[in-house]
C-alpha cells in the first residue's frame, strides 16, 4: 500500500512542473566546465567578460549551464563558454593557452571541425593539431575530463548542386572519424551528434533542427544539450 | 509485483539522462508563443529576423523554447522573442502593433517595469498604458492567453547608499502591485518572480542569481523559465 502511494507521488512528480535534472557524477564540487569551439558553441555571446549579461551565449552551453546552475547551486559549478565564430583548429591553437589552459578547466568540452571542412584545412593538419591541443590540455591537468563533440551537418534544404553537397557531407564524415579516433586516444567522452540529428529528422524536417545545414535552431540546441549530458552521464558513472 | 517493477523503472527514468518536460495544456497545436519585454527578455538576441542564429537570445525564453521545441516537434510550436533592451511601457506602446498584434500570438507573455522604475515613468501612466496594450491585444484575439511577469530586483551587492537602494526597491514593489492588479483585471497568469528570487537567496547569494540587481545570470534565467512554466501549468489546467 505504501508502495502504491509512493508510486502515485512519483507519477505526480514526473508529470508536474519541473524539468530539474540530477547532477552528473562528472560535475564535481567547484568544477570549472569549459566549452570550446566555433559558432555553434559561441551562440552570439559577447566577448567582453565584464558584461555578465552576454557571457554565456545562446547555444547548447546555456541550456546546460542554466539547468545545473539552477538545480545545484551548492556545487559551486562554473560554466565557461569560449567558442568563437568561424573557428578552425589552426585558429584555436593560437588562443589555446589563454582561452583554455589558463582557465584551468576540470572538464573541457570541444566541438570543432565544420569550418576546417569549409576552408579545407588538410585532414592531417586538423588531426595533428587537434591531437597536440588535447595533449597539452591533459599535460596541464592530468585529471582533466575531456568531452569531444562530433562535427555534424544536415541537408536543411535541397542542395543546388548535389555533388557539392556530397563533397561537403563526406568531408564532415571524415572529420567525425578523426574526432572519434582522438577521443579514443585521449580517453575522452565522444558526443555523437550526427546520428542524433539524423534520428531527429524522423520526428521533424531537418530545417526544424538545423536551419542552414550547420547551425542548430533552439530546438536543435536542446537536442545537443541532452545528448551531451547523456554522454557525460554514461562515460563518468564513477 | 508488477507495481514494484514499474516503480523501479520509474525511479530509473527519474534519475537518468533526460530533463524532458511534459507539454503544458496552454501549448496547443501550432501555438504562437510570444515574449515581450525589456533587456531581461531580450537576452542579446539579434534584431535581424533573417539571421536564425541569433533569433531567440540567451534569456529564459531560449530555455523554454529549446525544451519544448525539442520534446514536442509534432506540436509545431513557434516561440518568438520581441524583448528590447531598455524598454519601458511608453516605448513598448510605439511598437505594439508591429511587434505584438501583427505577430498574432496565441499566448503572449509580458515582463516590463524595471526601466519604467529607473527613468521614473509615472506609476499612473505605467498602469494606464500597460492596461491599454493588454486590452488591444485581447481585442485583436479574444482567445489570447496572457502571462504577465512581475518586475523584480535583488540586492546583488551592498548598496553604496542604502536610501537610494530602498527607493529603487520600493519603486519595483509598486510596479509589481500594478502588474498583479492588471493580471487580475485581464484574466492573465501572474508569474511571481520576486518571491521566487527572494527564496532562491536561501540557497545561494543574490549575485549567483542576479548579477547587477536587475539582470539574471544563466542560473537565474533557468529559475525564471521554471517559474514561468509552473505558473502556466497551474493556470491553464484545461
PDB file of N, CA and C in Angstrom, chain B residues 37-77:
ATOM      1  N   UNK B  37       9.105  42.333 -23.789  1.00  0.00           N
ATOM      2  CA  UNK B  37       9.699  42.891 -22.592  1.00  0.00           C
ATOM      3  C   UNK B  37      10.922  43.727 -22.854  1.00  0.00           C
ATOM      4  N   UNK B  38      11.781  43.798 -21.822  1.00  0.00           N
ATOM      5  CA  UNK B  38      12.986  44.633 -21.869  1.00  0.00           C
ATOM      6  C   UNK B  38      14.226  43.742 -21.990  1.00  0.00           C
ATOM      7  N   UNK B  39      15.370  44.241 -21.518  1.00  0.00           N
ATOM      8  CA  UNK B  39      16.632  43.506 -21.688  1.00  0.00           C
ATOM      9  C   UNK B  39      16.610  42.116 -21.068  1.00  0.00           C
ATOM     10  N   UNK B  40      15.815  41.952 -19.996  1.00  0.00           N
ATOM     11  CA  UNK B  40      15.776  40.645 -19.316  1.00  0.00           C
ATOM     12  C   UNK B  40      15.228  39.581 -20.270  1.00  0.00           C
ATOM     13  N   UNK B  41      14.273  39.991 -21.085  1.00  0.00           N
ATOM     14  CA  UNK B  41      13.709  39.088 -22.092  1.00  0.00           C
ATOM     15  C   UNK B  41      14.585  39.060 -23.349  1.00  0.00           C
ATOM     16  N   UNK B  42      15.042  40.237 -23.760  1.00  0.00           N
ATOM     17  CA  UNK B  42      15.859  40.413 -24.965  1.00  0.00           C
ATOM     18  C   UNK B  42      17.009  39.401 -25.052  1.00  0.00           C
ATOM     19  N   UNK B  43      17.826  39.364 -23.987  1.00  0.00           N
ATOM     20  CA  UNK B  43      18.914  38.380 -23.904  1.00  0.00           C
ATOM     21  C   UNK B  43      19.867  38.421 -25.088  1.00  0.00           C
ATOM     22  N   UNK B  44      20.188  39.629 -25.564  1.00  0.00           N
ATOM     23  CA  UNK B  44      21.217  39.743 -26.600  1.00  0.00           C
ATOM     24  C   UNK B  44      20.836  39.192 -27.961  1.00  0.00           C
ATOM     25  N   UNK B  45      19.551  38.933 -28.177  1.00  0.00           N
ATOM     26  CA  UNK B  45      19.154  38.397 -29.494  1.00  0.00           C
ATOM     27  C   UNK B  45      19.480  39.413 -30.593  1.00  0.00           C
ATOM     28  N   UNK B  46      19.734  38.922 -31.804  1.00  0.00           N
ATOM     29  CA  UNK B  46      19.944  39.808 -32.932  1.00  0.00           C
ATOM     30  C   UNK B  46      18.621  40.386 -33.391  1.00  0.00           C
ATOM     31  N   UNK B  47      18.652  41.574 -33.978  1.00  0.00           N
ATOM     32  CA  UNK B  47      17.401  42.204 -34.407  1.00  0.00           C
ATOM     33  C   UNK B  47      17.103  41.936 -35.888  1.00  0.00           C
ATOM     34  N   UNK B  48      17.983  41.206 -36.551  1.00  0.00           N
ATOM     35  CA  UNK B  48      17.762  40.799 -37.932  1.00  0.00           C
ATOM     36  C   UNK B  48      17.036  39.455 -37.951  1.00  0.00           C
ATOM     37  N   UNK B  49      15.754  39.492 -38.315  1.00  0.00           N
ATOM     38  CA  UNK B  49      14.936  38.273 -38.225  1.00  0.00           C
ATOM     39  C   UNK B  49      15.349  37.209 -39.245  1.00  0.00           C
ATOM     40  N   UNK B  50      16.129  37.604 -40.258  1.00  0.00           N
ATOM     41  CA  UNK B  50      16.567  36.620 -41.253  1.00  0.00           C
ATOM     42  C   UNK B  50      17.743  35.793 -40.729  1.00  0.00           C
ATOM     43  N   UNK B  51      18.380  36.283 -39.673  1.00  0.00           N
ATOM     44  CA  UNK B  51      19.523  35.577 -39.087  1.00  0.00           C
ATOM     45  C   UNK B  51      19.020  34.644 -37.984  1.00  0.00           C
ATOM     46  N   UNK B  52      18.764  33.419 -38.344  1.00  0.00           N
ATOM     47  CA  UNK B  52      18.186  32.478 -37.382  1.00  0.00           C
ATOM     48  C   UNK B  52      19.176  32.041 -36.307  1.00  0.00           C
ATOM     49  N   UNK B  53      20.452  32.354 -36.509  1.00  0.00           N
ATOM     50  CA  UNK B  53      21.431  32.009 -35.478  1.00  0.00           C
ATOM     51  C   UNK B  53      21.172  32.752 -34.176  1.00  0.00           C
ATOM     52  N   UNK B  54      20.671  33.984 -34.294  1.00  0.00           N
ATOM     53  CA  UNK B  54      20.596  34.839 -33.107  1.00  0.00           C
ATOM     54  C   UNK B  54      19.175  35.296 -32.845  1.00  0.00           C
ATOM     55  N   UNK B  55      18.235  34.470 -33.264  1.00  0.00           N
ATOM     56  CA  UNK B  55      16.844  34.902 -33.269  1.00  0.00           C
ATOM     57  C   UNK B  55      16.194  34.854 -31.886  1.00  0.00           C
ATOM     58  N   UNK B  56      16.701  34.017 -31.017  1.00  0.00           N
ATOM     59  CA  UNK B  56      15.950  33.793 -29.764  1.00  0.00           C
ATOM     60  C   UNK B  56      16.600  34.439 -28.541  1.00  0.00           C
ATOM     61  N   UNK B  57      17.910  34.731 -28.611  1.00  0.00           N
ATOM     62  CA  UNK B  57      18.576  35.340 -27.449  1.00  0.00           C
ATOM     63  C   UNK B  57      18.903  34.338 -26.365  1.00  0.00           C
ATOM     64  N   UNK B  58      19.613  34.838 -25.331  1.00  0.00           N
ATOM     65  CA  UNK B  58      20.005  33.935 -24.239  1.00  0.00           C
ATOM     66  C   UNK B  58      19.358  34.402 -22.942  1.00  0.00           C
ATOM     67  N   UNK B  59      18.036  34.312 -22.922  1.00  0.00           N
ATOM     68  CA  UNK B  59      17.289  34.598 -21.701  1.00  0.00           C
ATOM     69  C   UNK B  59      16.419  33.384 -21.400  1.00  0.00           C
ATOM     70  N   UNK B  60      15.536  33.521 -20.388  1.00  0.00           N
ATOM     71  CA  UNK B  60      14.599  32.441 -20.038  1.00  0.00           C
ATOM     72  C   UNK B  60      13.797  31.977 -21.262  1.00  0.00           C
ATOM     73  N   UNK B  61      13.627  32.859 -22.257  1.00  0.00           N
ATOM     74  CA  UNK B  61      12.849  32.498 -23.454  1.00  0.00           C
ATOM     75  C   UNK B  61      13.485  31.311 -24.187  1.00  0.00           C
ATOM     76  N   UNK B  62      14.799  31.362 -24.350  1.00  0.00           N
ATOM     77  CA  UNK B  62      15.522  30.277 -25.032  1.00  0.00           C
ATOM     78  C   UNK B  62      15.377  28.960 -24.269  1.00  0.00           C
ATOM     79  N   UNK B  63      15.427  29.045 -22.949  1.00  0.00           N
ATOM     80  CA  UNK B  63      15.335  27.825 -22.137  1.00  0.00           C
ATOM     81  C   UNK B  63      13.973  27.149 -22.325  1.00  0.00           C
ATOM     82  N   UNK B  64      12.935  27.967 -22.415  1.00  0.00           N
ATOM     83  CA  UNK B  64      11.582  27.423 -22.631  1.00  0.00           C
ATOM     84  C   UNK B  64      11.435  26.920 -24.070  1.00  0.00           C
ATOM     85  N   UNK B  65      11.865  27.746 -25.024  1.00  0.00           N
ATOM     86  CA  UNK B  65      11.728  27.396 -26.446  1.00  0.00           C
ATOM     87  C   UNK B  65      12.508  26.129 -26.778  1.00  0.00           C
ATOM     88  N   UNK B  66      13.734  26.024 -26.257  1.00  0.00           N
ATOM     89  CA  UNK B  66      14.566  24.861 -26.536  1.00  0.00           C
ATOM     90  C   UNK B  66      13.936  23.587 -26.003  1.00  0.00           C
ATOM     91  N   UNK B  67      13.527  23.640 -24.747  1.00  0.00           N
ATOM     92  CA  UNK B  67      12.984  22.440 -24.097  1.00  0.00           C
ATOM     93  C   UNK B  67      11.750  21.922 -24.829  1.00  0.00           C
ATOM     94  N   UNK B  68      10.800  22.808 -25.107  1.00  0.00           N
ATOM     95  CA  UNK B  68       9.548  22.339 -25.691  1.00  0.00           C
ATOM     96  C   UNK B  68       9.645  22.167 -27.201  1.00  0.00           C
ATOM     97  N   UNK B  69      10.535  22.925 -27.817  1.00  0.00           N
ATOM     98  CA  UNK B  69      10.801  22.707 -29.238  1.00  0.00           C
ATOM     99  C   UNK B  69      11.406  21.332 -29.475  1.00  0.00           C
ATOM    100  N   UNK B  70      12.297  20.912 -28.589  1.00  0.00           N
ATOM    101  CA  UNK B  70      12.963  19.616 -28.747  1.00  0.00           C
ATOM    102  C   UNK B  70      12.044  18.454 -28.382  1.00  0.00           C
ATOM    103  N   UNK B  71      11.265  18.625 -27.334  1.00  0.00           N
ATOM    104  CA  UNK B  71      10.475  17.497 -26.832  1.00  0.00           C
ATOM    105  C   UNK B  71       9.182  17.270 -27.603  1.00  0.00           C
ATOM    106  N   UNK B  72       8.671  18.323 -28.240  1.00  0.00           N
ATOM    107  CA  UNK B  72       7.337  18.203 -28.843  1.00  0.00           C
ATOM    108  C   UNK B  72       7.279  18.794 -30.249  1.00  0.00           C
ATOM    109  N   UNK B  73       8.147  18.311 -31.149  1.00  0.00           N
ATOM    110  CA  UNK B  73       8.151  18.867 -32.512  1.00  0.00           C
ATOM    111  C   UNK B  73       6.811  18.705 -33.213  1.00  0.00           C
ATOM    112  N   UNK B  74       6.074  17.658 -32.871  1.00  0.00           N
ATOM    113  CA  UNK B  74       4.796  17.396 -33.545  1.00  0.00           C
ATOM    114  C   UNK B  74       3.750  18.474 -33.220  1.00  0.00           C
ATOM    115  N   UNK B  75       3.991  19.266 -32.171  1.00  0.00           N
ATOM    116  CA  UNK B  75       3.041  20.330 -31.810  1.00  0.00           C
ATOM    117  C   UNK B  75       3.163  21.539 -32.721  1.00  0.00           C
ATOM    118  N   UNK B  76       4.292  21.627 -33.442  1.00  0.00           N
ATOM    119  CA  UNK B  76       4.532  22.767 -34.336  1.00  0.00           C
ATOM    120  C   UNK B  76       4.394  24.108 -33.618  1.00  0.00           C
ATOM    121  N   UNK B  77       5.034  24.211 -32.459  1.00  0.00           N
ATOM    122  CA  UNK B  77       5.007  25.460 -31.683  1.00  0.00           C
ATOM    123  C   UNK B  77       5.986  26.459 -32.289  1.00  0.00           C
TER     124      UNK B  77
END
